[in-house]
Amino acid sequence: MAEEFDVVVIGGGPGGYAAALYGANAGLRIAVVEKDKVGGTCLHRGCIPAKEFLETAHVFRTVAGAKEFGVMAEQPGVDFGTSQQRKQKVVDQLWKGLQGLMKRRKITTIEGTGTLHANKVVKVSDGTELRGRHVILATGSVPRTIPGFDVDGRYVMTSDEVLALDKLPSSAVVIGGGAIGCEFASMMSDLGVQVTVLEALPKLLPGCDKDVVDVVARSFKKRGIDVRLGVQVHGHEPNDTGTTVKFGEGEQITVDAVVVSVGRRPLSDNLGLDGTAVEVDQRGFVKVDEVMRTGESGVYAVGDLVATPALAHIGFAEAVVAIKDILGESPVPVDYAKVPWCIYCHPEVAFAGMSEEAAVEAGFEVIAKKDPFIGNGRALIVGEPEGMVKVIAEKLPDGRAGRILGVHMVGPWVTEQLGQGYLAVNWEATPDEVAQFIQPHPTLSEVFGETVLALTGRGLHA
Ligand code: NAI
């Protein structure tokens, strides 16, 4: 007899564990089926490990620049093995915390691969059978690969392998200049790796505002990262000195390692689904409506498995929507056009809402203002004056700035500063309203305040 639960969740990553924790908090009886470790890609092979290594790069830069502050330190070197151990300690502590939390909420966790069958029966690879009054599919995604670059863990790696390294290569090609590519390029370059980025599109960080991308591109160039845009890659050939990557019109470069960061694909291959009305699209994403319902009544899908931004916090948000729908609470769907994005390369990037290009393309008349960090006291104090804040608002018929459409930041700690920009965009606030709020001085957040004030037509500086 299959054991019955209110909700059976397949996959224990951010989408799955958030659904479990939120649902259990609302009194639902929940089982989570996980084939590896709860925490998923984000905790074990994604966000957390990547940001940990980016922090190593930050510490390196700080020590290398210490003399300027009158702090006499030896020039730093890198022991990546120690950094790897520290990363693992951080990951394990969070993993332990998550396991404890799930246990305290009386969530049943079953180790194995789960498949969904008719009547919301979930079969686990260890032979267990569960039946959910509802089922949430949250099996996530894996790195995409490209022909000619088979992942071998020696020359060709994806984020999975890079984040497990004990030693960095001395040179690397990064294929794909998206979020992962830029984070890895930035981290490796700061730690002494000679990095070349090969990006198929004409700009880095597709989706980001052009002015923001220009700041990142300038910084990369200054730091010796060779960024090649609009190039195709044509395979690689290992040899005595590493591997030779062929790209563009007959160009090639020999490096120690190749990092493939060309996106992720949903992990829907082994979900079962026979005898259910769950639909999977051509790219492998499970199809859902705006409250995460699949075609099968009572079955939901969240996180990287569905065709929405592949971000852990989107998985969290979708999990909450699914559980609220299960509880009959008429959830507000996630507004994907206004979600927060944070990219942790140096300089950091953070934004919510439309880029200027996207707003114009969508037919808006816009007013945009930019304010650089170089005029900000705190940015000079911390020694990171690179970057700016850009706010885009709808242009009203009288020429004044109306609803804020997008907030884009690049520079020091902007991932921690996006909050009020995100709120402004989602509140559909106007610059006049937002400019009423006081920014503490001296803080980095004054740059956002100043940009918004400038949009009212009366900036103090801009
Ligand atoms: P991505 O979709 O952000 O970027 C992939 C890049 O590779 C694009 O610029 C694309 O044009 C390029 N590309 C694709 N095929 C190529 C080829 N054959 N040759 C050269 N370039 C090629 O994907 P990424 O960076 O791998 O990240 C995967 C997912 O994880 C994304 O959805 C991303 O948003 C998310 N993520 C977000 C992070 C963040 O927000 N901090 C960090 C890491 C990942």
Coordinates of C-alpha atoms and ligand atoms in Angstrom, one line a residue:
M1 CA 0.0 0.0 0.0
A2 CA 1.4 3.4 -1.0
E3 CA 1.8 5.8 2.0
E4 CA -0.4 8.9 1.6
F5 CA 0.8 12.5 1.9
D6 CA -0.9 15.8 1.3
V7 CA 2.0 16.7 -0.9
V8 CA 4.8 14.6 -2.4
V9 CA 7.6 16.7 -3.8
I10 CA 10.1 15.2 -6.3
G11 CA 13.4 17.0 -6.0
G12 CA 14.8 18.7 -2.9
G13 CA 16.5 21.8 -4.4
P14 CA 15.3 25.4 -3.7
G15 CA 12.0 24.8 -5.4
G16 CA 11.3 21.5 -3.7
Y17 CA 12.6 22.2 -0.2
A18 CA 10.8 25.6 -0.2
A19 CA 7.6 23.9 -1.1
A20 CA 8.2 21.4 1.7
L21 CA 9.0 23.9 4.4
Y22 CA 6.3 26.3 3.4
G23 CA 3.7 23.6 3.1
A24 CA 4.7 21.9 6.4
N25 CA 4.5 25.3 8.1
A26 CA 0.9 25.5 6.9
G27 CA 0.2 22.1 8.5
L28 CA 0.4 19.9 5.4
R29 CA 1.9 16.4 5.6
I30 CA 4.8 16.4 3.2
A31 CA 7.3 13.9 1.7
V32 CA 10.3 14.9 -0.4
V33 CA 12.0 12.4 -2.7
E34 CA 15.7 13.4 -3.4
K35 CA 18.2 11.3 -5.3
D36 CA 21.3 13.2 -4.0
K37 CA 21.3 15.8 -1.2
V38 CA 18.6 18.2 -0.2
G39 CA 19.7 21.7 -1.2
G40 CA 20.0 20.9 -4.8
T41 CA 22.2 22.6 -7.4
C42 CA 22.0 26.0 -5.6
L43 CA 23.5 24.7 -2.4
H44 CA 25.9 22.0 -3.7
R45 CA 26.9 22.9 -7.2
G46 CA 25.6 26.4 -7.9
C47 CA 24.9 29.7 -6.1
I48 CA 26.5 29.0 -2.7
P49 CA 29.8 27.5 -3.9
A50 CA 30.2 30.0 -6.7
K51 CA 29.6 33.0 -4.4
E52 CA 32.0 31.5 -1.9
F53 CA 34.8 31.4 -4.5
L54 CA 33.9 34.9 -5.7
E55 CA 34.4 35.9 -2.0
T56 CA 37.9 34.4 -2.1
A57 CA 38.5 36.6 -5.2
H58 CA 37.2 39.6 -3.2
V59 CA 39.5 38.8 -0.3
F60 CA 42.4 38.5 -2.7
R61 CA 41.7 41.9 -4.3
T62 CA 41.4 43.5 -0.8
V63 CA 44.7 42.1 0.4
A64 CA 46.4 43.0 -2.9
G65 CA 45.2 46.5 -2.6
A66 CA 45.8 46.8 1.2
K67 CA 48.9 49.0 0.8
E68 CA 46.8 51.9 -0.6
F69 CA 45.0 51.9 2.8
G70 CA 48.3 52.0 4.7
V71 CA 47.9 48.4 5.7
M72 CA 51.2 46.6 5.0
A73 CA 50.5 43.1 3.9
E74 CA 52.5 40.7 1.8
Q75 CA 51.3 40.3 -1.8
P76 CA 48.7 37.5 -1.6
G77 CA 49.0 34.1 -3.2
V78 CA 46.2 31.5 -3.7
D79 CA 45.8 28.1 -2.1
F80 CA 42.6 27.1 -3.9
G81 CA 42.5 23.8 -2.0
T82 CA 41.9 25.8 1.3
S83 CA 39.3 27.8 -0.4
Q84 CA 37.6 24.6 -1.6
Q85 CA 37.6 23.3 2.0
R86 CA 36.1 26.6 3.2
K87 CA 33.5 26.4 0.6
Q88 CA 32.6 22.9 1.6
K89 CA 32.4 23.9 5.3
V90 CA 29.9 26.7 4.4
V91 CA 27.9 24.3 2.2
D92 CA 27.9 21.5 4.8
Q93 CA 26.8 23.9 7.5
L94 CA 23.8 25.1 5.4
W95 CA 23.0 21.5 4.4
K96 CA 23.0 20.4 8.0
G97 CA 20.8 23.3 8.9
L98 CA 18.4 22.5 6.1
Q99 CA 18.2 18.8 7.0
G100 CA 17.5 19.8 10.6
L101 CA 14.8 22.3 9.6
M102 CA 13.1 19.7 7.5
K103 CA 13.2 17.1 10.3
R104 CA 11.8 19.6 12.8
R105 CA 8.9 20.3 10.4
K106 CA 8.3 16.5 10.3
I107 CA 8.9 16.4 6.5
T108 CA 9.6 12.8 5.4
T109 CA 12.7 12.7 3.2
I110 CA 13.2 9.6 1.0
E111 CA 16.5 9.0 -0.8
G112 CA 16.1 7.9 -4.4
T113 CA 14.9 8.9 -7.8
G114 CA 11.2 9.5 -7.9
T115 CA 8.9 9.1 -10.9
L116 CA 5.3 10.2 -11.3
H117 CA 2.6 7.8 -12.4
A118 CA -1.2 7.9 -12.8
N119 CA -3.4 8.8 -9.8
K120 CA -0.5 10.9 -8.3
V121 CA 1.5 7.8 -7.4
V122 CA 5.2 8.5 -6.9
K123 CA 7.5 5.5 -7.2
V124 CA 10.9 5.8 -5.7
S125 CA 14.0 3.8 -7.1
D126 CA 14.3 2.0 -3.7
G127 CA 10.9 0.4 -4.2
T128 CA 8.9 2.8 -2.0
E129 CA 5.5 3.9 -3.3
L130 CA 3.9 7.2 -2.2
R131 CA 0.6 8.7 -3.0
G132 CA 0.1 12.5 -2.9
R133 CA -3.1 14.3 -2.7
H134 CA -0.9 16.7 -4.6
V135 CA 2.5 16.3 -6.3
I136 CA 5.1 19.0 -6.9
L137 CA 7.7 18.3 -9.6
A138 CA 10.9 20.1 -8.8
T139 CA 13.8 18.1 -10.4
G140 CA 15.7 21.2 -11.5
S141 CA 18.3 21.4 -14.3
V142 CA 21.7 20.4 -15.4
P143 CA 24.4 22.3 -17.3
R144 CA 23.9 22.3 -21.1
T145 CA 26.7 21.1 -23.2
I146 CA 27.6 21.7 -26.8
P147 CA 28.9 19.4 -29.6
G148 CA 32.7 19.2 -29.8
F149 CA 33.1 19.9 -26.0
D150 CA 32.4 16.6 -24.2
V151 CA 32.8 17.1 -20.5
D152 CA 35.7 15.1 -19.3
G153 CA 36.5 16.8 -16.1
R154 CA 40.1 17.3 -17.2
Y155 CA 40.0 19.7 -20.2
V156 CA 36.4 20.4 -20.4
M157 CA 34.3 21.4 -17.4
T158 CA 30.9 22.8 -16.6
S159 CA 30.0 24.6 -13.4
D160 CA 29.7 21.2 -11.7
E161 CA 33.3 20.4 -12.1
V162 CA 34.8 23.9 -11.7
L163 CA 33.1 24.2 -8.3
A164 CA 34.8 21.0 -7.1
L165 CA 38.3 22.0 -8.2
D166 CA 41.2 21.9 -5.7
K167 CA 43.5 23.8 -8.0
L168 CA 42.8 26.4 -10.6
P169 CA 44.1 26.0 -14.2
S170 CA 46.6 28.6 -15.2
S171 CA 44.6 29.5 -18.3
A172 CA 41.0 28.9 -19.4
V173 CA 38.5 29.5 -22.1
V174 CA 35.0 30.3 -20.9
I175 CA 32.4 29.5 -23.5
G176 CA 29.3 31.6 -22.9
G177 CA 29.4 35.1 -21.3
G178 CA 26.1 34.8 -19.4
A179 CA 25.7 34.9 -15.6
I180 CA 27.8 31.8 -14.9
G181 CA 30.4 32.6 -17.6
C182 CA 31.0 36.1 -16.2
E183 CA 31.1 35.0 -12.6
F184 CA 33.7 32.3 -13.4
A185 CA 35.7 34.6 -15.7
S186 CA 35.8 37.3 -13.0
M187 CA 36.7 34.9 -10.1
M188 CA 39.4 33.0 -12.1
S189 CA 41.0 36.1 -13.5
D190 CA 41.1 37.8 -10.0
L191 CA 42.9 34.6 -8.8
G192 CA 45.5 34.7 -11.5
V193 CA 44.1 32.6 -14.3
Q194 CA 44.5 33.9 -17.8
V195 CA 40.9 34.0 -19.1
T196 CA 39.4 34.2 -22.5
V197 CA 35.6 34.5 -22.9
L198 CA 34.0 33.3 -26.1
E199 CA 30.4 34.5 -26.5
A200 CA 28.2 33.8 -29.5
L201 CA 26.1 37.0 -29.1
P202 CA 27.4 40.5 -29.7
K203 CA 27.3 41.4 -26.0
L204 CA 28.1 39.9 -22.6
L205 CA 25.3 39.2 -20.1
P206 CA 22.3 39.1 -22.5
G207 CA 19.2 40.5 -20.9
C208 CA 21.1 43.1 -18.9
D209 CA 20.9 46.8 -19.7
K210 CA 23.6 47.9 -22.2
D211 CA 25.1 50.6 -19.9
V212 CA 25.5 48.0 -17.2
V213 CA 27.2 45.5 -19.5
D214 CA 29.6 48.3 -20.8
V215 CA 30.8 48.8 -17.2
V216 CA 31.4 45.0 -16.7
A217 CA 33.1 44.8 -20.1
R218 CA 35.4 47.7 -19.4
S219 CA 36.4 46.2 -16.0
F220 CA 37.1 42.8 -17.5
K221 CA 39.3 44.4 -20.2
K222 CA 41.2 46.4 -17.6
R223 CA 41.9 43.2 -15.7
G224 CA 43.2 41.4 -18.7
I225 CA 40.2 39.2 -19.5
D226 CA 40.0 38.7 -23.2
V227 CA 36.4 38.9 -24.3
R228 CA 35.6 37.8 -27.8
L229 CA 32.0 38.6 -28.8
G230 CA 30.0 37.2 -31.8
V231 CA 32.1 34.1 -32.2
Q232 CA 31.3 30.5 -32.8
V233 CA 33.3 27.7 -31.3
H234 CA 34.3 24.7 -33.4
G235 CA 35.6 22.1 -30.9
H236 CA 38.9 21.5 -29.2
E237 CA 42.0 19.2 -29.5
P238 CA 44.0 18.1 -26.4
N239 CA 47.7 18.2 -26.9
D240 CA 51.0 18.2 -24.8
T241 CA 50.5 21.7 -23.5
G242 CA 46.7 21.6 -22.8
T243 CA 43.9 21.8 -25.3
T244 CA 43.5 24.0 -28.4
V245 CA 40.1 25.6 -28.8
K246 CA 39.1 26.5 -32.3
F247 CA 36.8 29.5 -32.7
G248 CA 35.7 32.3 -35.1
E249 CA 37.2 32.4 -38.5
G250 CA 40.1 30.1 -38.2
E251 CA 41.3 31.4 -34.8
Q252 CA 42.5 29.1 -32.0
I253 CA 43.9 29.4 -28.5
T254 CA 45.6 26.8 -26.3
V255 CA 44.6 26.7 -22.7
D256 CA 44.7 24.4 -19.7
A257 CA 40.9 24.1 -19.4
V258 CA 37.6 25.0 -21.0
V259 CA 34.6 26.0 -19.0
V260 CA 31.3 25.5 -20.8
S261 CA 28.6 27.9 -19.4
V262 CA 26.1 28.1 -22.2
G263 CA 22.9 27.7 -20.1
R264 CA 21.2 24.9 -18.3
R265 CA 18.6 22.4 -19.4
P266 CA 15.6 21.1 -17.4
L267 CA 16.0 17.7 -15.9
S268 CA 12.7 16.1 -17.1
D269 CA 14.1 13.0 -18.8
N270 CA 13.4 10.6 -16.0
L271 CA 10.2 11.9 -14.5
G272 CA 8.0 9.0 -15.6
L273 CA 4.7 10.8 -16.4
D274 CA 3.2 7.8 -18.2
G275 CA -0.6 7.8 -17.7
T276 CA -0.5 11.5 -16.6
A277 CA -1.6 14.6 -18.4
V278 CA 1.7 16.4 -17.5
E279 CA 3.0 18.0 -20.7
V280 CA 6.7 18.6 -21.5
D281 CA 7.6 21.1 -24.2
Q282 CA 10.2 20.5 -27.0
R283 CA 13.1 21.9 -24.8
G284 CA 12.2 19.6 -21.9
F285 CA 10.4 22.2 -19.7
V286 CA 7.3 21.0 -17.9
K287 CA 4.4 23.2 -19.0
V288 CA 2.6 25.0 -16.2
D289 CA 0.0 27.8 -15.9
E290 CA 0.5 31.0 -13.9
V291 CA 0.0 29.2 -10.5
M292 CA 2.4 26.4 -11.4
R293 CA -0.3 23.8 -12.3
T294 CA 0.6 21.2 -14.9
G295 CA -1.9 19.6 -17.2
E296 CA -2.6 16.9 -14.6
S297 CA -5.0 17.9 -11.9
G298 CA -3.2 18.3 -8.5
V299 CA 0.3 18.1 -10.0
Y300 CA 2.5 21.2 -10.0
A301 CA 6.0 22.0 -11.3
V302 CA 8.3 24.7 -10.0
G303 CA 11.9 25.9 -10.3
D304 CA 14.4 25.2 -13.1
L305 CA 12.1 22.5 -14.5
V306 CA 9.7 25.1 -15.8
A307 CA 10.5 27.7 -18.5
T308 CA 11.0 30.7 -16.1
P309 CA 14.3 32.3 -15.0
A310 CA 16.6 29.6 -13.6
L311 CA 17.2 31.4 -10.3
A312 CA 16.9 29.8 -6.8
H313 CA 14.7 32.7 -5.6
I314 CA 12.3 32.2 -8.4
G315 CA 12.0 28.5 -7.3
F316 CA 11.2 29.7 -3.8
A317 CA 8.6 32.1 -5.1
E318 CA 7.0 29.5 -7.3
A319 CA 6.9 26.9 -4.5
V320 CA 5.0 29.4 -2.3
V321 CA 2.5 30.0 -5.2
A322 CA 2.0 26.2 -5.7
I323 CA 1.5 25.6 -2.0
K324 CA -0.9 28.5 -1.6
D325 CA -2.9 27.2 -4.6
I326 CA -3.0 23.7 -2.9
L327 CA -4.3 25.4 0.2
G328 CA -7.0 27.2 -1.9
E329 CA -5.6 30.6 -1.1
S330 CA -5.7 32.2 -4.6
P331 CA -2.0 33.1 -4.9
V332 CA -0.7 36.1 -6.8
P333 CA 1.3 34.7 -9.7
V334 CA 5.0 35.6 -9.9
D335 CA 5.5 38.6 -12.2
Y336 CA 8.5 37.4 -14.1
A337 CA 9.1 40.7 -15.8
K338 CA 9.9 42.3 -12.5
V339 CA 11.9 39.7 -10.6
P340 CA 15.3 40.6 -9.0
W341 CA 18.4 39.5 -10.8
C342 CA 21.8 39.5 -9.1
I343 CA 25.1 38.5 -10.8
Y344 CA 28.1 38.3 -8.5
C345 CA 31.0 38.9 -10.9
H346 CA 33.3 41.9 -10.1
P347 CA 31.8 44.5 -10.5
E348 CA 28.5 43.1 -9.3
V349 CA 25.3 43.5 -11.3
A350 CA 21.8 43.7 -9.9
F351 CA 18.5 44.7 -11.6
A352 CA 14.8 44.5 -11.6
G353 CA 12.4 45.4 -14.4
M354 CA 13.1 46.4 -18.0
S355 CA 16.3 47.5 -19.5
E356 CA 16.2 50.7 -21.5
E357 CA 16.3 48.7 -24.8
A358 CA 13.5 46.4 -23.6
A359 CA 11.3 49.3 -22.5
V360 CA 11.7 51.1 -25.8
E361 CA 11.1 47.9 -27.7
A362 CA 7.9 47.4 -25.6
G363 CA 6.7 50.8 -26.9
F364 CA 7.4 53.0 -23.9
E365 CA 8.6 56.5 -24.1
V366 CA 11.2 56.5 -21.4
I367 CA 13.4 58.8 -19.3
A368 CA 16.5 57.3 -17.9
K369 CA 19.0 58.7 -15.4
K370 CA 22.4 57.4 -14.4
D371 CA 24.5 58.3 -11.5
P372 CA 28.1 56.9 -11.1
F373 CA 29.6 55.5 -7.9
I374 CA 32.7 57.6 -8.4
G375 CA 30.9 60.6 -6.9
N376 CA 29.8 58.6 -3.8
G377 CA 31.7 59.0 -0.5
R378 CA 31.3 55.4 0.7
A379 CA 32.4 54.0 -2.7
L380 CA 35.6 56.0 -2.5
I381 CA 36.1 55.0 1.1
V382 CA 35.8 51.3 0.3
G383 CA 37.9 51.8 -2.8
E384 CA 35.4 50.6 -5.4
P385 CA 34.3 53.7 -7.4
E386 CA 33.6 51.7 -10.5
G387 CA 29.9 51.4 -11.6
M388 CA 26.7 53.3 -11.5
V389 CA 22.9 53.1 -10.9
K390 CA 20.5 53.6 -13.8
V391 CA 16.8 54.1 -13.3
I392 CA 14.3 54.0 -16.2
A393 CA 10.9 55.6 -15.9
E394 CA 7.9 56.0 -18.2
K395 CA 7.9 59.5 -19.8
L396 CA 4.6 61.2 -19.1
P397 CA 2.9 63.4 -21.7
D398 CA 4.1 66.5 -19.9
G399 CA 7.7 65.2 -20.1
R400 CA 7.9 64.3 -16.4
A401 CA 9.0 60.9 -15.2
G402 CA 6.2 58.5 -14.3
R403 CA 6.1 54.9 -13.2
I404 CA 9.6 53.4 -12.6
L405 CA 10.1 50.6 -15.2
G406 CA 13.6 49.4 -14.4
V407 CA 16.4 49.8 -11.9
H408 CA 19.8 48.7 -12.9
M409 CA 22.9 48.7 -10.8
V410 CA 26.6 47.8 -11.4
G411 CA 29.3 48.3 -8.8
P412 CA 30.1 47.6 -5.1
W413 CA 27.7 45.4 -3.2
V414 CA 24.8 46.2 -5.6
T415 CA 23.4 42.7 -5.0
E416 CA 22.8 43.9 -1.5
Q417 CA 21.4 47.3 -2.6
L418 CA 18.8 46.1 -5.1
G419 CA 16.1 45.8 -2.5
Q420 CA 14.7 49.3 -2.7
G421 CA 15.0 49.3 -6.5
Y422 CA 13.1 46.0 -6.7
L423 CA 10.4 47.5 -4.4
A424 CA 10.1 50.6 -6.5
V425 CA 9.6 48.6 -9.7
N426 CA 7.1 46.2 -8.3
W427 CA 5.2 49.0 -6.4
E428 CA 5.1 50.8 -9.8
A429 CA 6.2 53.8 -7.8
T430 CA 7.1 57.2 -9.4
P431 CA 10.4 59.0 -8.9
D432 CA 8.5 61.7 -6.9
E433 CA 7.3 59.1 -4.5
V434 CA 10.6 57.2 -4.1
A435 CA 12.6 60.4 -3.8
Q436 CA 10.7 61.2 -0.6
F437 CA 12.6 58.5 1.2
I438 CA 15.9 59.4 2.9
Q439 CA 19.1 57.5 2.2
P440 CA 21.5 57.3 5.1
H441 CA 24.8 59.0 4.7
P442 CA 27.4 58.0 3.9
T443 CA 26.2 54.8 2.2
L444 CA 26.4 53.3 -1.3
S445 CA 22.6 53.4 -1.5
E446 CA 22.7 57.2 -1.8
V447 CA 23.5 56.6 -5.5
F448 CA 20.1 55.1 -6.0
G449 CA 18.5 58.0 -4.1
E450 CA 20.4 60.5 -6.2
T451 CA 19.4 58.8 -9.4
V452 CA 15.7 58.9 -8.5
L453 CA 16.0 62.5 -7.4
A454 CA 17.6 63.3 -10.7
L455 CA 14.5 61.8 -12.4
T456 CA 12.3 64.2 -10.6
G457 CA 14.2 66.9 -12.4
R458 CA 16.0 68.2 -9.3
G459 CA 19.0 66.0 -8.5
L460 CA 21.5 67.3 -5.9
H461 CA 24.4 66.2 -8.0
A462 CA 23.3 64.5 -11.2
Ligands
NAI1 P1 23.0 32.1 -19.6 O1 21.8 31.7 -20.5 O2 22.8 33.2 -18.7 O3 24.2 32.4 -20.6 C1 24.7 31.6 -21.6 C2 25.5 32.3 -22.5 O4 26.1 31.4 -23.4 C3 24.7 33.3 -23.4 O5 25.3 34.5 -23.4 C4 24.7 32.6 -24.7 O6 24.6 33.6 -25.8 C5 26.0 31.9 -24.7 N1 26.1 30.8 -25.6 C6 25.2 29.8 -25.9 N2 25.7 28.9 -26.7 C7 27.0 29.3 -27.0 C8 28.0 28.8 -27.8 N3 27.9 27.7 -28.5 N4 29.2 29.5 -27.9 C9 29.4 30.6 -27.3 N5 28.4 31.2 -26.5 C10 27.3 30.5 -26.3 O7 23.4 30.7 -19.0 P2 24.5 30.4 -17.8 O8 25.4 31.6 -17.6 O9 25.1 29.1 -18.2 O10 23.6 30.2 -16.6 C11 22.6 29.2 -16.5 C12 21.4 29.7 -15.8 O11 21.7 29.9 -14.4 C13 20.8 31.0 -16.3 O12 19.4 30.9 -16.3 C14 21.3 32.0 -15.3 O13 20.4 33.1 -15.2 C15 21.3 31.2 -14.0 N6 22.4 31.7 -13.2 C16 22.2 32.9 -12.5 C17 23.1 33.4 -11.8 C18 22.9 34.7 -11.1 O14 21.9 35.3 -11.3 N7 23.9 35.1 -10.3 C19 24.4 32.7 -11.5 C20 24.5 31.5 -12.2 C21 23.5 31.0 -13.0

